[in-house]
Amino acid sequence: MAMFSLAIRARAKANPLLTRRALHFRNFCNGRFGLSTSESDPPDRPVAGTKFLESFKEEFEIGSRVISLETGKIARFANGAVVLGMEETKVLSTVAAAKGDADRDFLPLTVDYQEKQFAQGLIPNTFMRREGAPKERELLCGRLIDRPIRPLFPAGFYHEIQVMASVLSSDGKQDPDVLAANATSAALMLSDIPWGGPIGVVRMGRICGQFIVNPTMDELSLSDLNLVYACTRDKTLMIDVQAREITEKDLEAGLRLAHPEAVKYLEPQIRLAAKAGKQKKEYKLSMVSEQIFEKVRNLAEAPIDAVFTDPSYGKFERGEALEKIAQDVKSALEEECDEQSLKVLPKVVDTVRKKVVRKRIISEGFRLDGRHLDEVRPIYCEAGHLPILHGSALFNRGDTQVLCTVTLGAPQDAQRLDSLVGPPTKRFMLHYSFPPFCINEIGKRAGLNRREVGHGTLAEKALLAVLPPEDDFPYTVRINSEVMASDGSTSMATVCGGSMALMDAGIPLREHVAGVSVGLVTDVDPETGEITDYRILTDILGLEDHLGDMDFKIAGTRNGVTAIQLDIKPAGIPLDIICESLEPARKGRLQILDHMEQEISVPRNQDYRNSPRLVTLKFSNDAIRRFIGPLGALKRKVEEETGARISVGDGTITIAAKNQAVMEKVQDKVDFIVGREIVVGGIYKGIVMSIKEYGAFVEFNGGQQGLLHISELSHEPVSRVSDVVSVGQQISLMCIGQDVRGNIKLSRKATLPRPESETKSVVEGSAPVTKEKPNIWASPENMSKGEQLESTLEELVPSKMENTESNRSASLMPSVVIRSAAECDEEEKSAGLSKTSKSAPKPKGTLKKGSKQKKIQSSDNMPDLSLSIMLSESLSQMGGNKEFTSQDEGEANLSDQNDKETGGKTPVTPQKLKLGTKVTAKIYQIRARGLVLDLGGGIRGMYKFEPNGEREFTVGDELLVQCSSFTSKGIPVMSMVDEE
């Protein structure tokens, strides 16, 4: 043995290739693996383990893209396996059939589609670092494959079939779902499973009116149409559409263009099956003999026809009657001991029902509930069914009832998607739920349901087309659709209820969206299989869906279609019938839209307490870093304490709160942490840091400190600071100024209501200067007439500054009080206002004295006066320190009971103006809801128009009035005195 090894090594040095050939190692030749033999070996010598790995490939072009079908290289043990590739995206689809006989009455077809992260070179971002349960997209792609292939299995084939499609690699340019569907068709063609294929599946897009075959993901983002079309050579099998209000005419053009493009997939599959396909196996089919069918038909047809011709039956009453008929037939067969008929009884009875219903619809044109073929069931709509929610709606169509609710969230609440293609997040979600009680059954609720995911996605596509763009409406939106009762087309009811709920939530939809399901009943020639007669049904019942041939769901607005889903039961339907169904669906959709618009036609105004709030604040990056805190701890703490959602961007903080109260709470916390520009008169929240004898130091506005002097703690005298505040206490404060060194002075009493005794002292005694609250703008709709007139008068009455050193160094906001002309003259001198003219120009919007009388009405058309103009005018008109009487220039005439007796004239002073004091005043200005009266002595008051009272007034007229009350800021409110 050693001598033989040395000889081999010596020969290998001379010729290295001899080593592999001499030892019969594997060689690669023409893409096949195997064991090669040396030329010296006899040709008839058998070689153990000889096997060639032979692969077959077909290439063709569709929509300017090369597509390849390959089999034989991987997954060779599967019944059928095909790898379909388009550019760098490759999808593997395998098919397998269960062994043994099938003892059931349905086809257990399972389609699993999977996208693993290795296909795009990533490791899953999960705790286990591996893929988990199927995602929604994987379930939807599985349904997309299942729907066109299921009708092509032969009748009576009930063997278990499993299809597994997985993405091997993805370049992100093509959506792998259509590729997986075509690969599955090719795999079924290669297998020994009986199947009536092949099929072709193609995607169509449209950009600027031009249709595109097999568009890329970038092209789909610009397209107003996403159409997936599946067909055989001459019949349509499946349609799935998402569009942006495309018209029925354009949609029909897209369908007719998609059919010949999808047919191009058929010939390569046939050629590949001819090269590498298996011989179709003879599987046992569970067929019902003609004798058993006729026997059951004779027993059940007449009573079934009687039930179906009685429109008074409801869903469950009809079901109970049909169940009783089946039990009667079963009893009759048991008496005859017909075991074979009993085994297939449920299926035969269902077939008899189908024939009875179809015959009546085609021959008589009437349906189970007595409706005409194009008639929509009665509709009931109710928007705002649950007022406390952001949005809600209840939609009834016949016995089908759906409750839809809308919840608005922050942008970061958007769903994260881990799919290989498409956007990474989704801000609009519709979750459809079909609980067992809606059909009076018992069942378990566990995990994602393929049917629920499919129906919810269909409704989501339908509504997505009318949502406002993200820039205009940045909220994340979630719709929950809870089916309360089901009798056909709950997915289309979800579209209608979801549209109303969105408007109830105040979301500015462009149009209402409605959906309706269209059915089909055909009469087929049993010999040729061709359709001889058919009827199209609008708004089908659940039983009509079960016993019919088609469930054609179409949703859209008045302008066009937004979503379509077509499912059929026979092995294809001609495209002409599909296109003919678009018009009945449009008419039914318009009827439903009429009812929806009567209930709610425009988005509601969301100003109530439960409506969510979304605010974006701009800060410097340093301020945002302070708000986030170490490792985001501070931001998370604020979210936990308030329940709001906060997202941070470059220079922005976005806050989403469920209502206004939460929003105010969050903003206070943000202001406290980050800070804002300090404004004199602004109100802030701060925390007491330390207490001194003369006051307290308070931290507020993002770490700044100010002094709260003991005199500013309360309106009442305070002996000790600790009696009012304590260290760590959070209080509201007003900034009342800054000293020459920049120290901030704070006031607590400025934020507190003034005691009643102090308010009276302002009127009856001297007028102390107090701090005014900051101006808060309110809409005219939210202000009473008195408040609007009061706010106007507050602008008209001049203010007085304190003649103290502290007021010269601090910018204060004095309140409006009653003052004399002399006091206003002092302020004019201190402010440096010029009095060059005796009379100031008339402000805009006033009437000159002696002008034509004007009839006063309650309206808001009178323009507001500028504060600066009115202040300068009032100061100029006062002129000096002289006292005004009723005989001097026609100013106010103040009189009381003693004056009447003596006939004397009393000068006007603030001290003498009390409740009940009568005075003759002049009309100074006419406002929309009242008058501004000149009482004399530089004092002005207001008179509010009485409700529904109309009178003619002229500027300069004299009126006898009396003081009836004072406003919170000391402005007298006058009332008319009837002259006797």
PDB file of N, CA, C and O in Angstrom, residues 278-334:
ATOM      1  N   LYS A 278     -43.515  16.120 -14.175  1.00  0.00           N
ATOM      2  CA  LYS A 278     -43.861  14.750 -13.847  1.00  0.00           C
ATOM      3  C   LYS A 278     -45.186  14.369 -14.493  1.00  0.00           C
ATOM      4  O   LYS A 278     -45.996  15.231 -14.837  1.00  0.00           O
ATOM      5  N   GLN A 279     -45.367  13.078 -14.625  1.00  0.00           N
ATOM      6  CA  GLN A 279     -46.641  12.580 -15.117  1.00  0.00           C
ATOM      7  C   GLN A 279     -47.706  12.791 -14.042  1.00  0.00           C
ATOM      8  O   GLN A 279     -47.487  12.481 -12.875  1.00  0.00           O
ATOM      9  N   LYS A 280     -48.860  13.335 -14.435  1.00  0.00           N
ATOM     10  CA  LYS A 280     -49.913  13.600 -13.467  1.00  0.00           C
ATOM     11  C   LYS A 280     -50.415  12.289 -12.859  1.00  0.00           C
ATOM     12  O   LYS A 280     -50.686  11.329 -13.566  1.00  0.00           O
ATOM     13  N   LYS A 281     -50.525  12.285 -11.558  1.00  0.00           N
ATOM     14  CA  LYS A 281     -50.903  11.091 -10.821  1.00  0.00           C
ATOM     15  C   LYS A 281     -52.416  10.961 -10.762  1.00  0.00           C
ATOM     16  O   LYS A 281     -53.142  11.957 -10.739  1.00  0.00           O
ATOM     17  N   GLU A 282     -52.876   9.713 -10.730  1.00  0.00           N
ATOM     18  CA  GLU A 282     -54.308   9.445 -10.615  1.00  0.00           C
ATOM     19  C   GLU A 282     -54.697   9.475  -9.144  1.00  0.00           C
ATOM     20  O   GLU A 282     -54.546   8.506  -8.415  1.00  0.00           O
ATOM     21  N   TYR A 283     -55.164  10.637  -8.686  1.00  0.00           N
ATOM     22  CA  TYR A 283     -55.635  10.769  -7.319  1.00  0.00           C
ATOM     23  C   TYR A 283     -57.115  10.397  -7.240  1.00  0.00           C
ATOM     24  O   TYR A 283     -57.886  10.598  -8.190  1.00  0.00           O
ATOM     25  N   LYS A 284     -57.507   9.860  -6.105  1.00  0.00           N
ATOM     26  CA  LYS A 284     -58.899   9.502  -5.901  1.00  0.00           C
ATOM     27  C   LYS A 284     -59.714  10.765  -5.686  1.00  0.00           C
ATOM     28  O   LYS A 284     -59.424  11.587  -4.822  1.00  0.00           O
ATOM     29  N   LEU A 285     -60.778  10.927  -6.494  1.00  0.00           N
ATOM     30  CA  LEU A 285     -61.658  12.083  -6.392  1.00  0.00           C
ATOM     31  C   LEU A 285     -62.931  11.692  -5.653  1.00  0.00           C
ATOM     32  O   LEU A 285     -63.507  10.620  -5.901  1.00  0.00           O
ATOM     33  N   SER A 286     -63.364  12.535  -4.751  1.00  0.00           N
ATOM     34  CA  SER A 286     -64.585  12.275  -3.975  1.00  0.00           C
ATOM     35  C   SER A 286     -65.773  12.829  -4.752  1.00  0.00           C
ATOM     36  O   SER A 286     -66.195  13.977  -4.547  1.00  0.00           O
ATOM     37  N   MET A 287     -66.283  12.025  -5.639  1.00  0.00           N
ATOM     38  CA  MET A 287     -67.395  12.430  -6.492  1.00  0.00           C
ATOM     39  C   MET A 287     -68.694  11.793  -5.994  1.00  0.00           C
ATOM     40  O   MET A 287     -68.701  10.698  -5.442  1.00  0.00           O
ATOM     41  N   VAL A 288     -69.797  12.507  -6.209  1.00  0.00           N
ATOM     42  CA  VAL A 288     -71.126  12.023  -5.852  1.00  0.00           C
ATOM     43  C   VAL A 288     -71.755  11.421  -7.096  1.00  0.00           C
ATOM     44  O   VAL A 288     -71.789  12.048  -8.159  1.00  0.00           O
ATOM     45  N   SER A 289     -72.252  10.221  -6.944  1.00  0.00           N
ATOM     46  CA  SER A 289     -72.879   9.554  -8.093  1.00  0.00           C
ATOM     47  C   SER A 289     -74.182  10.241  -8.456  1.00  0.00           C
ATOM     48  O   SER A 289     -74.843  10.881  -7.624  1.00  0.00           O
ATOM     49  N   GLU A 290     -74.540  10.092  -9.707  1.00  0.00           N
ATOM     50  CA  GLU A 290     -75.780  10.699 -10.192  1.00  0.00           C
ATOM     51  C   GLU A 290     -77.004  10.123  -9.498  1.00  0.00           C
ATOM     52  O   GLU A 290     -77.988  10.836  -9.249  1.00  0.00           O
ATOM     53  N   GLN A 291     -76.964   8.851  -9.154  1.00  0.00           N
ATOM     54  CA  GLN A 291     -78.108   8.217  -8.492  1.00  0.00           C
ATOM     55  C   GLN A 291     -78.339   8.813  -7.108  1.00  0.00           C
ATOM     56  O   GLN A 291     -79.474   9.120  -6.721  1.00  0.00           O
ATOM     57  N   ILE A 292     -77.260   8.989  -6.317  1.00  0.00           N
ATOM     58  CA  ILE A 292     -77.408   9.565  -4.973  1.00  0.00           C
ATOM     59  C   ILE A 292     -77.907  11.009  -5.067  1.00  0.00           C
ATOM     60  O   ILE A 292     -78.775  11.439  -4.294  1.00  0.00           O
ATOM     61  N   PHE A 293     -77.378  11.752  -6.023  1.00  0.00           N
ATOM     62  CA  PHE A 293     -77.799  13.145  -6.174  1.00  0.00           C
ATOM     63  C   PHE A 293     -79.288  13.237  -6.496  1.00  0.00           C
ATOM     64  O   PHE A 293     -80.016  14.062  -5.919  1.00  0.00           O
ATOM     65  N   GLU A 294     -79.762  12.413  -7.417  1.00  0.00           N
ATOM     66  CA  GLU A 294     -81.177  12.454  -7.775  1.00  0.00           C
ATOM     67  C   GLU A 294     -82.058  12.031  -6.605  1.00  0.00           C
ATOM     68  O   GLU A 294     -83.144  12.587  -6.402  1.00  0.00           O
ATOM     69  N   LYS A 295     -81.608  11.069  -5.847  1.00  0.00           N
ATOM     70  CA  LYS A 295     -82.399  10.596  -4.708  1.00  0.00           C
ATOM     71  C   LYS A 295     -82.565  11.708  -3.664  1.00  0.00           C
ATOM     72  O   LYS A 295     -83.674  11.953  -3.163  1.00  0.00           O
ATOM     73  N   VAL A 296     -81.478  12.370  -3.314  1.00  0.00           N
ATOM     74  CA  VAL A 296     -81.550  13.460  -2.342  1.00  0.00           C
ATOM     75  C   VAL A 296     -82.313  14.644  -2.924  1.00  0.00           C
ATOM     76  O   VAL A 296     -83.074  15.324  -2.217  1.00  0.00           O
ATOM     77  N   ARG A 297     -82.129  14.904  -4.184  1.00  0.00           N
ATOM     78  CA  ARG A 297     -82.807  16.027  -4.823  1.00  0.00           C
ATOM     79  C   ARG A 297     -84.321  15.850  -4.771  1.00  0.00           C
ATOM     80  O   ARG A 297     -85.059  16.816  -4.514  1.00  0.00           O
ATOM     81  N   ASN A 298     -84.794  14.648  -5.009  1.00  0.00           N
ATOM     82  CA  ASN A 298     -86.239  14.408  -4.973  1.00  0.00           C
ATOM     83  C   ASN A 298     -86.809  14.647  -3.574  1.00  0.00           C
ATOM     84  O   ASN A 298     -87.961  15.068  -3.437  1.00  0.00           O
ATOM     85  N   LEU A 299     -86.008  14.386  -2.551  1.00  0.00           N
ATOM     86  CA  LEU A 299     -86.493  14.569  -1.192  1.00  0.00           C
ATOM     87  C   LEU A 299     -86.418  16.017  -0.721  1.00  0.00           C
ATOM     88  O   LEU A 299     -87.243  16.458   0.094  1.00  0.00           O
ATOM     89  N   ALA A 300     -85.437  16.770  -1.190  1.00  0.00           N
ATOM     90  CA  ALA A 300     -85.154  18.089  -0.617  1.00  0.00           C
ATOM     91  C   ALA A 300     -85.508  19.270  -1.507  1.00  0.00           C
ATOM     92  O   ALA A 300     -85.652  20.391  -1.000  1.00  0.00           O
ATOM     93  N   GLU A 301     -85.651  19.095  -2.800  1.00  0.00           N
ATOM     94  CA  GLU A 301     -85.791  20.239  -3.702  1.00  0.00           C
ATOM     95  C   GLU A 301     -87.052  21.040  -3.435  1.00  0.00           C
ATOM     96  O   GLU A 301     -87.006  22.285  -3.337  1.00  0.00           O
ATOM     97  N   ALA A 302     -88.194  20.388  -3.282  1.00  0.00           N
ATOM     98  CA  ALA A 302     -89.455  21.113  -3.096  1.00  0.00           C
ATOM     99  C   ALA A 302     -89.467  21.924  -1.811  1.00  0.00           C
ATOM    100  O   ALA A 302     -89.788  23.132  -1.823  1.00  0.00           O
ATOM    101  N   PRO A 303     -89.131  21.355  -0.639  1.00  0.00           N
ATOM    102  CA  PRO A 303     -89.127  22.198   0.574  1.00  0.00           C
ATOM    103  C   PRO A 303     -88.071  23.299   0.546  1.00  0.00           C
ATOM    104  O   PRO A 303     -88.299  24.382   1.079  1.00  0.00           O
ATOM    105  N   ILE A 304     -86.914  23.054  -0.080  1.00  0.00           N
ATOM    106  CA  ILE A 304     -85.900  24.112  -0.193  1.00  0.00           C
ATOM    107  C   ILE A 304     -86.419  25.254  -1.055  1.00  0.00           C
ATOM    108  O   ILE A 304     -86.243  26.432  -0.729  1.00  0.00           O
ATOM    109  N   ASP A 305     -87.091  24.930  -2.145  1.00  0.00           N
ATOM    110  CA  ASP A 305     -87.644  25.964  -3.019  1.00  0.00           C
ATOM    111  C   ASP A 305     -88.689  26.789  -2.279  1.00  0.00           C
ATOM    112  O   ASP A 305     -88.785  28.010  -2.480  1.00  0.00           O
ATOM    113  N   ALA A 306     -89.474  26.142  -1.411  1.00  0.00           N
ATOM    114  CA  ALA A 306     -90.477  26.868  -0.646  1.00  0.00           C
ATOM    115  C   ALA A 306     -89.836  27.866   0.317  1.00  0.00           C
ATOM    116  O   ALA A 306     -90.355  28.969   0.533  1.00  0.00           O
ATOM    117  N   VAL A 307     -88.713  27.493   0.901  1.00  0.00           N
ATOM    118  CA  VAL A 307     -88.011  28.407   1.807  1.00  0.00           C
ATOM    119  C   VAL A 307     -87.422  29.582   1.045  1.00  0.00           C
ATOM    120  O   VAL A 307     -87.523  30.746   1.473  1.00  0.00           O
ATOM    121  N   PHE A 308     -86.812  29.329  -0.089  1.00  0.00           N
ATOM    122  CA  PHE A 308     -86.148  30.385  -0.840  1.00  0.00           C
ATOM    123  C   PHE A 308     -87.125  31.321  -1.528  1.00  0.00           C
ATOM    124  O   PHE A 308     -86.754  32.453  -1.879  1.00  0.00           O
ATOM    125  N   THR A 309     -88.331  30.896  -1.758  1.00  0.00           N
ATOM    126  CA  THR A 309     -89.328  31.774  -2.401  1.00  0.00           C
ATOM    127  C   THR A 309     -90.093  32.609  -1.393  1.00  0.00           C
ATOM    128  O   THR A 309     -90.921  33.428  -1.789  1.00  0.00           O
ATOM    129  N   ASP A 310     -89.833  32.425  -0.108  1.00  0.00           N
ATOM    130  CA  ASP A 310     -90.511  33.198   0.933  1.00  0.00           C
ATOM    131  C   ASP A 310     -89.572  34.285   1.431  1.00  0.00           C
ATOM    132  O   ASP A 310     -88.643  34.021   2.186  1.00  0.00           O
ATOM    133  N   PRO A 311     -89.789  35.567   1.007  1.00  0.00           N
ATOM    134  CA  PRO A 311     -88.859  36.640   1.401  1.00  0.00           C
ATOM    135  C   PRO A 311     -88.990  37.063   2.857  1.00  0.00           C
ATOM    136  O   PRO A 311     -88.200  37.878   3.334  1.00  0.00           O
ATOM    137  N   SER A 312     -89.964  36.556   3.578  1.00  0.00           N
ATOM    138  CA  SER A 312     -90.141  36.934   4.977  1.00  0.00           C
ATOM    139  C   SER A 312     -89.098  36.319   5.892  1.00  0.00           C
ATOM    140  O   SER A 312     -88.946  36.752   7.030  1.00  0.00           O
ATOM    141  N   TYR A 313     -88.405  35.305   5.415  1.00  0.00           N
ATOM    142  CA  TYR A 313     -87.384  34.648   6.236  1.00  0.00           C
ATOM    143  C   TYR A 313     -86.186  35.587   6.433  1.00  0.00           C
ATOM    144  O   TYR A 313     -85.702  36.218   5.490  1.00  0.00           O
ATOM    145  N   GLY A 314     -85.711  35.667   7.665  1.00  0.00           N
ATOM    146  CA  GLY A 314     -84.445  36.320   7.932  1.00  0.00           C
ATOM    147  C   GLY A 314     -83.305  35.340   7.768  1.00  0.00           C
ATOM    148  O   GLY A 314     -83.501  34.176   7.392  1.00  0.00           O
ATOM    149  N   LYS A 315     -82.081  35.830   8.081  1.00  0.00           N
ATOM    150  CA  LYS A 315     -80.917  34.972   7.888  1.00  0.00           C
ATOM    151  C   LYS A 315     -81.001  33.714   8.744  1.00  0.00           C
ATOM    152  O   LYS A 315     -80.853  32.599   8.242  1.00  0.00           O
ATOM    153  N   PHE A 316     -81.245  33.880  10.029  1.00  0.00           N
ATOM    154  CA  PHE A 316     -81.230  32.721  10.911  1.00  0.00           C
ATOM    155  C   PHE A 316     -82.511  31.894  10.789  1.00  0.00           C
ATOM    156  O   PHE A 316     -82.480  30.680  10.928  1.00  0.00           O
ATOM    157  N   GLU A 317     -83.647  32.542  10.506  1.00  0.00           N
ATOM    158  CA  GLU A 317     -84.869  31.778  10.272  1.00  0.00           C
ATOM    159  C   GLU A 317     -84.729  30.908   9.031  1.00  0.00           C
ATOM    160  O   GLU A 317     -85.141  29.746   9.024  1.00  0.00           O
ATOM    161  N   ARG A 318     -84.107  31.470   7.995  1.00  0.00           N
ATOM    162  CA  ARG A 318     -83.889  30.692   6.779  1.00  0.00           C
ATOM    163  C   ARG A 318     -82.920  29.546   7.045  1.00  0.00           C
ATOM    164  O   ARG A 318     -83.110  28.415   6.572  1.00  0.00           O
ATOM    165  N   GLY A 319     -81.878  29.821   7.817  1.00  0.00           N
ATOM    166  CA  GLY A 319     -80.927  28.772   8.144  1.00  0.00           C
ATOM    167  C   GLY A 319     -81.544  27.646   8.957  1.00  0.00           C
ATOM    168  O   GLY A 319     -81.254  26.458   8.715  1.00  0.00           O
ATOM    169  N   GLU A 320     -82.392  28.000   9.912  1.00  0.00           N
ATOM    170  CA  GLU A 320     -83.050  26.964  10.701  1.00  0.00           C
ATOM    171  C   GLU A 320     -83.986  26.121   9.847  1.00  0.00           C
ATOM    172  O   GLU A 320     -84.072  24.890  10.027  1.00  0.00           O
ATOM    173  N   ALA A 321     -84.692  26.768   8.914  1.00  0.00           N
ATOM    174  CA  ALA A 321     -85.601  26.018   8.045  1.00  0.00           C
ATOM    175  C   ALA A 321     -84.827  25.061   7.139  1.00  0.00           C
ATOM    176  O   ALA A 321     -85.231  23.906   6.936  1.00  0.00           O
ATOM    177  N   LEU A 322     -83.705  25.512   6.593  1.00  0.00           N
ATOM    178  CA  LEU A 322     -82.897  24.647   5.744  1.00  0.00           C
ATOM    179  C   LEU A 322     -82.280  23.497   6.547  1.00  0.00           C
ATOM    180  O   LEU A 322     -82.169  22.371   6.050  1.00  0.00           O
ATOM    181  N   GLU A 323     -81.867  23.776   7.766  1.00  0.00           N
ATOM    182  CA  GLU A 323     -81.323  22.717   8.606  1.00  0.00           C
ATOM    183  C   GLU A 323     -82.386  21.664   8.926  1.00  0.00           C
ATOM    184  O   GLU A 323     -82.102  20.459   8.969  1.00  0.00           O
ATOM    185  N   LYS A 324     -83.611  22.107   9.124  1.00  0.00           N
ATOM    186  CA  LYS A 324     -84.695  21.148   9.388  1.00  0.00           C
ATOM    187  C   LYS A 324     -84.942  20.258   8.173  1.00  0.00           C
ATOM    188  O   LYS A 324     -85.192  19.048   8.304  1.00  0.00           O
ATOM    189  N   ILE A 325     -84.848  20.842   6.982  1.00  0.00           N
ATOM    190  CA  ILE A 325     -85.016  20.044   5.758  1.00  0.00           C
ATOM    191  C   ILE A 325     -83.922  18.990   5.662  1.00  0.00           C
ATOM    192  O   ILE A 325     -84.175  17.821   5.323  1.00  0.00           O
ATOM    193  N   ALA A 326     -82.672  19.387   5.968  1.00  0.00           N
ATOM    194  CA  ALA A 326     -81.571  18.422   5.922  1.00  0.00           C
ATOM    195  C   ALA A 326     -81.778  17.300   6.933  1.00  0.00           C
ATOM    196  O   ALA A 326     -81.491  16.124   6.646  1.00  0.00           O
ATOM    197  N   GLN A 327     -82.298  17.624   8.106  1.00  0.00           N
ATOM    198  CA  GLN A 327     -82.550  16.581   9.100  1.00  0.00           C
ATOM    199  C   GLN A 327     -83.669  15.630   8.656  1.00  0.00           C
ATOM    200  O   GLN A 327     -83.607  14.419   8.890  1.00  0.00           O
ATOM    201  N   ASP A 328     -84.675  16.173   7.980  1.00  0.00           N
ATOM    202  CA  ASP A 328     -85.752  15.319   7.475  1.00  0.00           C
ATOM    203  C   ASP A 328     -85.232  14.353   6.408  1.00  0.00           C
ATOM    204  O   ASP A 328     -85.605  13.163   6.391  1.00  0.00           O
ATOM    205  N   VAL A 329     -84.357  14.842   5.536  1.00  0.00           N
ATOM    206  CA  VAL A 329     -83.778  13.969   4.510  1.00  0.00           C
ATOM    207  C   VAL A 329     -82.897  12.911   5.158  1.00  0.00           C
ATOM    208  O   VAL A 329     -82.896  11.739   4.760  1.00  0.00           O
ATOM    209  N   LYS A 330     -82.152  13.316   6.179  1.00  0.00           N
ATOM    210  CA  LYS A 330     -81.307  12.352   6.881  1.00  0.00           C
ATOM    211  C   LYS A 330     -82.131  11.259   7.541  1.00  0.00           C
ATOM    212  O   LYS A 330     -81.770  10.058   7.487  1.00  0.00           O
ATOM    213  N   SER A 331     -83.257  11.617   8.128  1.00  0.00           N
ATOM    214  CA  SER A 331     -84.122  10.610   8.756  1.00  0.00           C
ATOM    215  C   SER A 331     -84.670   9.636   7.727  1.00  0.00           C
ATOM    216  O   SER A 331     -84.743   8.417   7.958  1.00  0.00           O
ATOM    217  N   ALA A 332     -85.030  10.163   6.552  1.00  0.00           N
ATOM    218  CA  ALA A 332     -85.546   9.285   5.506  1.00  0.00           C
ATOM    219  C   ALA A 332     -84.481   8.315   5.015  1.00  0.00           C
ATOM    220  O   ALA A 332     -84.772   7.130   4.756  1.00  0.00           O
ATOM    221  N   LEU A 333     -83.243   8.789   4.871  1.00  0.00           N
ATOM    222  CA  LEU A 333     -82.170   7.905   4.415  1.00  0.00           C
ATOM    223  C   LEU A 333     -81.799   6.885   5.488  1.00  0.00           C
ATOM    224  O   LEU A 333     -81.402   5.754   5.174  1.00  0.00           O
ATOM    225  N   GLU A 334     -81.885   7.271   6.760  1.00  0.00           N
ATOM    226  CA  GLU A 334     -81.596   6.322   7.826  1.00  0.00           C
ATOM    227  C   GLU A 334     -82.625   5.196   7.871  1.00  0.00           C
ATOM    228  O   GLU A 334     -82.296   4.042   8.182  1.00  0.00           O
TER     229      GLU A 334
END
